[in-house]
């Protein structure tokens, strides 16, 4: 059912992942696409270490008026790994949303070695207090219980489709495309014009036209999966 109280052109979005997994590219595409539609953007990158594989995230604030700072609220969390869900799910506002990999719901907190001991203990305490276990599914349930919209995306299935359509023999060759799936799913739930994302992809990958077009076609799959299907989510661009 369509929400009656839409919140238009005022959004705080975060994408996260391991260093080297394409977090910066994701944020660049998201910000450029928003700016192409006449919106104002403000970005802030955070990382825990320069070591490959360590967690990093990028926050992009989008607004219909000029902005010069970020905000502490989080309206939409875009993820493609387990650690980002564990680290940031509790920060999503009650009417916000989380995009996540549906194949990772069984991942346990102890399966993520890069989460530091203090945060691990804090998460365990938080989940135990709610009678929950220590998996992605549990942290997502705690969010859903607050009213957060959950948006499962079958990343591996989408990658397989892209690989088959482009005659690619190994998914590892296109594995970083999952970050663009996360961006596309974000725009899908926000009801934003996909052509703005396509334009941004072609700009970011302008030196690799073939790669750009494969990303444009592939990301559209994630966009179409969610577009128009989560009308209760109140944020729109």
PDB file of C-alpha atoms in Angstrom, residues 38-198:
ATOM      1  CA  UNK A  38      19.168  18.315 -10.353  1.00  0.00           C
ATOM      2  CA  UNK A  39      19.573  17.239  -6.732  1.00  0.00           C
ATOM      3  CA  UNK A  40      22.264  18.451  -4.338  1.00  0.00           C
ATOM      4  CA  UNK A  41      24.668  15.897  -2.876  1.00  0.00           C
ATOM      5  CA  UNK A  42      27.212  15.803  -0.075  1.00  0.00           C
ATOM      6  CA  UNK A  43      29.496  12.813   0.410  1.00  0.00           C
ATOM      7  CA  UNK A  44      31.632  11.557   3.261  1.00  0.00           C
ATOM      8  CA  UNK A  45      33.959   8.561   3.111  1.00  0.00           C
ATOM      9  CA  UNK A  46      34.912   6.583   6.209  1.00  0.00           C
ATOM     10  CA  UNK A  47      37.326   3.701   6.485  1.00  0.00           C
ATOM     11  CA  UNK A  48      38.821   1.761   9.358  1.00  0.00           C
ATOM     12  CA  UNK A  49      42.097   0.943   7.633  1.00  0.00           C
ATOM     13  CA  UNK A  50      43.819   1.182   4.269  1.00  0.00           C
ATOM     14  CA  UNK A  51      44.332  -2.578   4.355  1.00  0.00           C
ATOM     15  CA  UNK A  52      42.581  -4.428   1.530  1.00  0.00           C
ATOM     16  CA  UNK A  53      39.568  -6.294   2.861  1.00  0.00           C
ATOM     17  CA  UNK A  54      38.968  -4.059   5.882  1.00  0.00           C
ATOM     18  CA  UNK A  55      35.585  -2.351   6.164  1.00  0.00           C
ATOM     19  CA  UNK A  56      34.889   1.028   4.600  1.00  0.00           C
ATOM     20  CA  UNK A  57      31.734   2.929   3.863  1.00  0.00           C
ATOM     21  CA  UNK A  58      30.568   6.028   2.041  1.00  0.00           C
ATOM     22  CA  UNK A  59      27.682   8.239   3.122  1.00  0.00           C
ATOM     23  CA  UNK A  60      25.873  10.351   0.542  1.00  0.00           C
ATOM     24  CA  UNK A  61      23.310  12.920   1.575  1.00  0.00           C
ATOM     25  CA  UNK A  62      20.844  13.974  -1.120  1.00  0.00           C
ATOM     26  CA  UNK A  63      18.612  17.027  -0.914  1.00  0.00           C
ATOM     27  CA  UNK A  64      16.458  19.255  -3.078  1.00  0.00           C
ATOM     28  CA  UNK A  65      18.231  22.333  -1.697  1.00  0.00           C
ATOM     29  CA  UNK A  66      21.936  23.206  -1.252  1.00  0.00           C
ATOM     30  CA  UNK A  67      23.636  21.313   1.603  1.00  0.00           C
ATOM     31  CA  UNK A  68      27.087  21.623   3.134  1.00  0.00           C
ATOM     32  CA  UNK A  69      27.217  18.843   5.707  1.00  0.00           C
ATOM     33  CA  UNK A  70      26.182  15.275   6.409  1.00  0.00           C
ATOM     34  CA  UNK A  71      23.555  14.188   8.943  1.00  0.00           C
ATOM     35  CA  UNK A  72      23.654  11.440  11.547  1.00  0.00           C
ATOM     36  CA  UNK A  73      20.414   9.803  10.418  1.00  0.00           C
ATOM     37  CA  UNK A  74      20.449   6.893   7.968  1.00  0.00           C
ATOM     38  CA  UNK A  75      17.410   6.397   5.735  1.00  0.00           C
ATOM     39  CA  UNK A  76      18.721   3.765   3.334  1.00  0.00           C
ATOM     40  CA  UNK A  77      21.550   1.271   3.831  1.00  0.00           C
ATOM     41  CA  UNK A  78      22.909  -0.444   0.706  1.00  0.00           C
ATOM     42  CA  UNK A  79      24.994  -3.556   1.372  1.00  0.00           C
ATOM     43  CA  UNK A  80      26.547  -6.410  -0.538  1.00  0.00           C
ATOM     44  CA  UNK A  81      28.464  -8.092   2.282  1.00  0.00           C
ATOM     45  CA  UNK A  82      27.699  -9.347   5.787  1.00  0.00           C
ATOM     46  CA  UNK A  83      29.907  -6.959   7.753  1.00  0.00           C
ATOM     47  CA  UNK A  84      28.119  -3.840   6.541  1.00  0.00           C
ATOM     48  CA  UNK A  85      24.789  -5.246   7.713  1.00  0.00           C
ATOM     49  CA  UNK A  86      26.168  -6.093  11.152  1.00  0.00           C
ATOM     50  CA  UNK A  87      27.897  -2.714  11.520  1.00  0.00           C
ATOM     51  CA  UNK A  88      25.183  -0.374  10.290  1.00  0.00           C
ATOM     52  CA  UNK A  89      21.738  -2.014  10.538  1.00  0.00           C
ATOM     53  CA  UNK A  90      21.067  -0.568  13.994  1.00  0.00           C
ATOM     54  CA  UNK A  91      21.684   2.954  12.679  1.00  0.00           C
ATOM     55  CA  UNK A  92      18.894   2.824  10.099  1.00  0.00           C
ATOM     56  CA  UNK A  93      15.897   4.920  11.162  1.00  0.00           C
ATOM     57  CA  UNK A  94      12.639   3.125  11.939  1.00  0.00           C
ATOM     58  CA  UNK A  95      11.036   4.028   8.595  1.00  0.00           C
ATOM     59  CA  UNK A  96      14.246   3.386   6.663  1.00  0.00           C
ATOM     60  CA  UNK A  97      15.316   0.411   4.549  1.00  0.00           C
ATOM     61  CA  UNK A  98      18.160  -2.072   4.124  1.00  0.00           C
ATOM     62  CA  UNK A  99      19.256  -3.565   0.796  1.00  0.00           C
ATOM     63  CA  UNK A 100      21.055  -6.861   1.416  1.00  0.00           C
ATOM     64  CA  UNK A 101      22.242 -10.089  -0.209  1.00  0.00           C
ATOM     65  CA  UNK A 102      19.540 -12.714   0.331  1.00  0.00           C
ATOM     66  CA  UNK A 103      22.160 -15.483   0.236  1.00  0.00           C
ATOM     67  CA  UNK A 104      23.950 -14.118   3.309  1.00  0.00           C
ATOM     68  CA  UNK A 105      21.127 -14.321   5.857  1.00  0.00           C
ATOM     69  CA  UNK A 106      22.648 -17.371   7.544  1.00  0.00           C
ATOM     70  CA  UNK A 107      26.044 -15.720   8.045  1.00  0.00           C
ATOM     71  CA  UNK A 108      27.040 -15.682  11.714  1.00  0.00           C
ATOM     72  CA  UNK A 109      28.672 -12.815  13.547  1.00  0.00           C
ATOM     73  CA  UNK A 110      31.669 -15.036  14.268  1.00  0.00           C
ATOM     74  CA  UNK A 111      32.052 -15.658  10.528  1.00  0.00           C
ATOM     75  CA  UNK A 112      33.187 -12.037  10.072  1.00  0.00           C
ATOM     76  CA  UNK A 113      36.744 -11.818  11.464  1.00  0.00           C
ATOM     77  CA  UNK A 114      37.205  -8.111  10.682  1.00  0.00           C
ATOM     78  CA  UNK A 115      34.626  -7.029  13.266  1.00  0.00           C
ATOM     79  CA  UNK A 116      36.544  -5.860  16.323  1.00  0.00           C
ATOM     80  CA  UNK A 117      35.978  -7.466  19.736  1.00  0.00           C
ATOM     81  CA  UNK A 118      34.228  -4.475  21.303  1.00  0.00           C
ATOM     82  CA  UNK A 119      31.637  -4.207  18.537  1.00  0.00           C
ATOM     83  CA  UNK A 120      31.184  -7.981  18.482  1.00  0.00           C
ATOM     84  CA  UNK A 121      30.380  -7.989  22.201  1.00  0.00           C
ATOM     85  CA  UNK A 122      28.063  -5.000  21.815  1.00  0.00           C
ATOM     86  CA  UNK A 123      26.152  -6.705  19.002  1.00  0.00           C
ATOM     87  CA  UNK A 124      25.847  -9.935  20.978  1.00  0.00           C
ATOM     88  CA  UNK A 125      24.448  -8.042  23.969  1.00  0.00           C
ATOM     89  CA  UNK A 126      21.985  -6.182  21.731  1.00  0.00           C
ATOM     90  CA  UNK A 127      20.742  -9.368  20.060  1.00  0.00           C
ATOM     91  CA  UNK A 128      20.510 -11.442  23.256  1.00  0.00           C
ATOM     92  CA  UNK A 129      18.403  -8.707  24.864  1.00  0.00           C
ATOM     93  CA  UNK A 130      15.887  -9.192  22.038  1.00  0.00           C
ATOM     94  CA  UNK A 131      15.881 -12.965  22.232  1.00  0.00           C
ATOM     95  CA  UNK A 132      17.692 -13.273  18.924  1.00  0.00           C
ATOM     96  CA  UNK A 133      20.631 -15.258  17.624  1.00  0.00           C
ATOM     97  CA  UNK A 134      23.825 -13.971  16.053  1.00  0.00           C
ATOM     98  CA  UNK A 135      23.167 -14.169  12.306  1.00  0.00           C
ATOM     99  CA  UNK A 136      22.404 -11.650   9.574  1.00  0.00           C
ATOM    100  CA  UNK A 137      18.816 -12.855   9.668  1.00  0.00           C
ATOM    101  CA  UNK A 138      18.649 -11.974  13.368  1.00  0.00           C
ATOM    102  CA  UNK A 139      20.066  -8.453  13.028  1.00  0.00           C
ATOM    103  CA  UNK A 140      17.674  -7.880  10.111  1.00  0.00           C
ATOM    104  CA  UNK A 141      14.738  -9.111  12.193  1.00  0.00           C
ATOM    105  CA  UNK A 142      15.654  -6.642  14.912  1.00  0.00           C
ATOM    106  CA  UNK A 143      15.503  -3.898  12.274  1.00  0.00           C
ATOM    107  CA  UNK A 144      12.222  -5.134  10.802  1.00  0.00           C
ATOM    108  CA  UNK A 145      10.689  -5.219  14.282  1.00  0.00           C
ATOM    109  CA  UNK A 146      11.318  -1.454  14.434  1.00  0.00           C
ATOM    110  CA  UNK A 147       9.598  -0.890  11.109  1.00  0.00           C
ATOM    111  CA  UNK A 148      12.631  -0.963   8.792  1.00  0.00           C
ATOM    112  CA  UNK A 149      11.867  -2.199   5.259  1.00  0.00           C
ATOM    113  CA  UNK A 150      13.985  -5.183   4.206  1.00  0.00           C
ATOM    114  CA  UNK A 151      14.972  -5.482   0.544  1.00  0.00           C
ATOM    115  CA  UNK A 152      16.539  -8.871  -0.272  1.00  0.00           C
ATOM    116  CA  UNK A 153      18.480  -9.029  -3.537  1.00  0.00           C
ATOM    117  CA  UNK A 154      19.710 -12.372  -4.981  1.00  0.00           C
ATOM    118  CA  UNK A 155      23.104 -11.055  -6.058  1.00  0.00           C
ATOM    119  CA  UNK A 156      24.535 -14.415  -7.141  1.00  0.00           C
ATOM    120  CA  UNK A 157      21.464 -15.174  -9.225  1.00  0.00           C
ATOM    121  CA  UNK A 158      21.719 -11.793 -10.948  1.00  0.00           C
ATOM    122  CA  UNK A 159      25.446 -12.259 -11.542  1.00  0.00           C
ATOM    123  CA  UNK A 160      24.739 -15.645 -13.113  1.00  0.00           C
ATOM    124  CA  UNK A 161      22.205 -14.065 -15.473  1.00  0.00           C
ATOM    125  CA  UNK A 162      24.686 -11.371 -16.499  1.00  0.00           C
ATOM    126  CA  UNK A 163      27.434 -13.951 -17.002  1.00  0.00           C
ATOM    127  CA  UNK A 164      25.197 -16.130 -19.182  1.00  0.00           C
ATOM    128  CA  UNK A 165      24.017 -13.201 -21.285  1.00  0.00           C
ATOM    129  CA  UNK A 166      27.574 -11.989 -21.868  1.00  0.00           C
ATOM    130  CA  UNK A 167      29.198 -15.413 -22.291  1.00  0.00           C
ATOM    131  CA  UNK A 168      31.398 -14.995 -19.213  1.00  0.00           C
ATOM    132  CA  UNK A 169      32.674 -18.310 -17.869  1.00  0.00           C
ATOM    133  CA  UNK A 170      33.475 -17.294 -14.269  1.00  0.00           C
ATOM    134  CA  UNK A 171      31.390 -15.183 -11.888  1.00  0.00           C
ATOM    135  CA  UNK A 172      34.590 -13.956 -10.244  1.00  0.00           C
ATOM    136  CA  UNK A 173      35.295 -11.913 -13.379  1.00  0.00           C
ATOM    137  CA  UNK A 174      32.229  -9.753 -12.756  1.00  0.00           C
ATOM    138  CA  UNK A 175      31.827 -10.150  -8.978  1.00  0.00           C
ATOM    139  CA  UNK A 176      32.294  -6.428  -8.333  1.00  0.00           C
ATOM    140  CA  UNK A 177      29.095  -5.748 -10.236  1.00  0.00           C
ATOM    141  CA  UNK A 178      27.213  -6.525  -7.012  1.00  0.00           C
ATOM    142  CA  UNK A 179      28.003  -3.009  -5.806  1.00  0.00           C
ATOM    143  CA  UNK A 180      26.081  -1.601  -8.770  1.00  0.00           C
ATOM    144  CA  UNK A 181      23.214  -3.975  -8.008  1.00  0.00           C
ATOM    145  CA  UNK A 182      23.076  -2.370  -4.551  1.00  0.00           C
ATOM    146  CA  UNK A 183      22.977   1.121  -6.067  1.00  0.00           C
ATOM    147  CA  UNK A 184      20.326   0.134  -8.609  1.00  0.00           C
ATOM    148  CA  UNK A 185      18.147  -1.478  -5.944  1.00  0.00           C
ATOM    149  CA  UNK A 186      18.460   1.730  -3.926  1.00  0.00           C
ATOM    150  CA  UNK A 187      17.220   3.819  -6.833  1.00  0.00           C
ATOM    151  CA  UNK A 188      14.475   1.276  -7.479  1.00  0.00           C
ATOM    152  CA  UNK A 189      12.963   1.620  -4.023  1.00  0.00           C
ATOM    153  CA  UNK A 190      13.399   5.403  -4.188  1.00  0.00           C
ATOM    154  CA  UNK A 191      11.429   5.531  -7.448  1.00  0.00           C
ATOM    155  CA  UNK A 192      14.264   7.396  -9.163  1.00  0.00           C
ATOM    156  CA  UNK A 193      14.659   7.485 -12.940  1.00  0.00           C
ATOM    157  CA  UNK A 194      16.982   4.633 -13.930  1.00  0.00           C
ATOM    158  CA  UNK A 195      18.254   6.595 -16.920  1.00  0.00           C
ATOM    159  CA  UNK A 196      20.054   8.906 -14.483  1.00  0.00           C
ATOM    160  CA  UNK A 197      21.972   5.914 -13.117  1.00  0.00           C
ATOM    161  CA  UNK A 198      22.689   4.664 -16.631  1.00  0.00           C
TER     162      UNK A 198
END
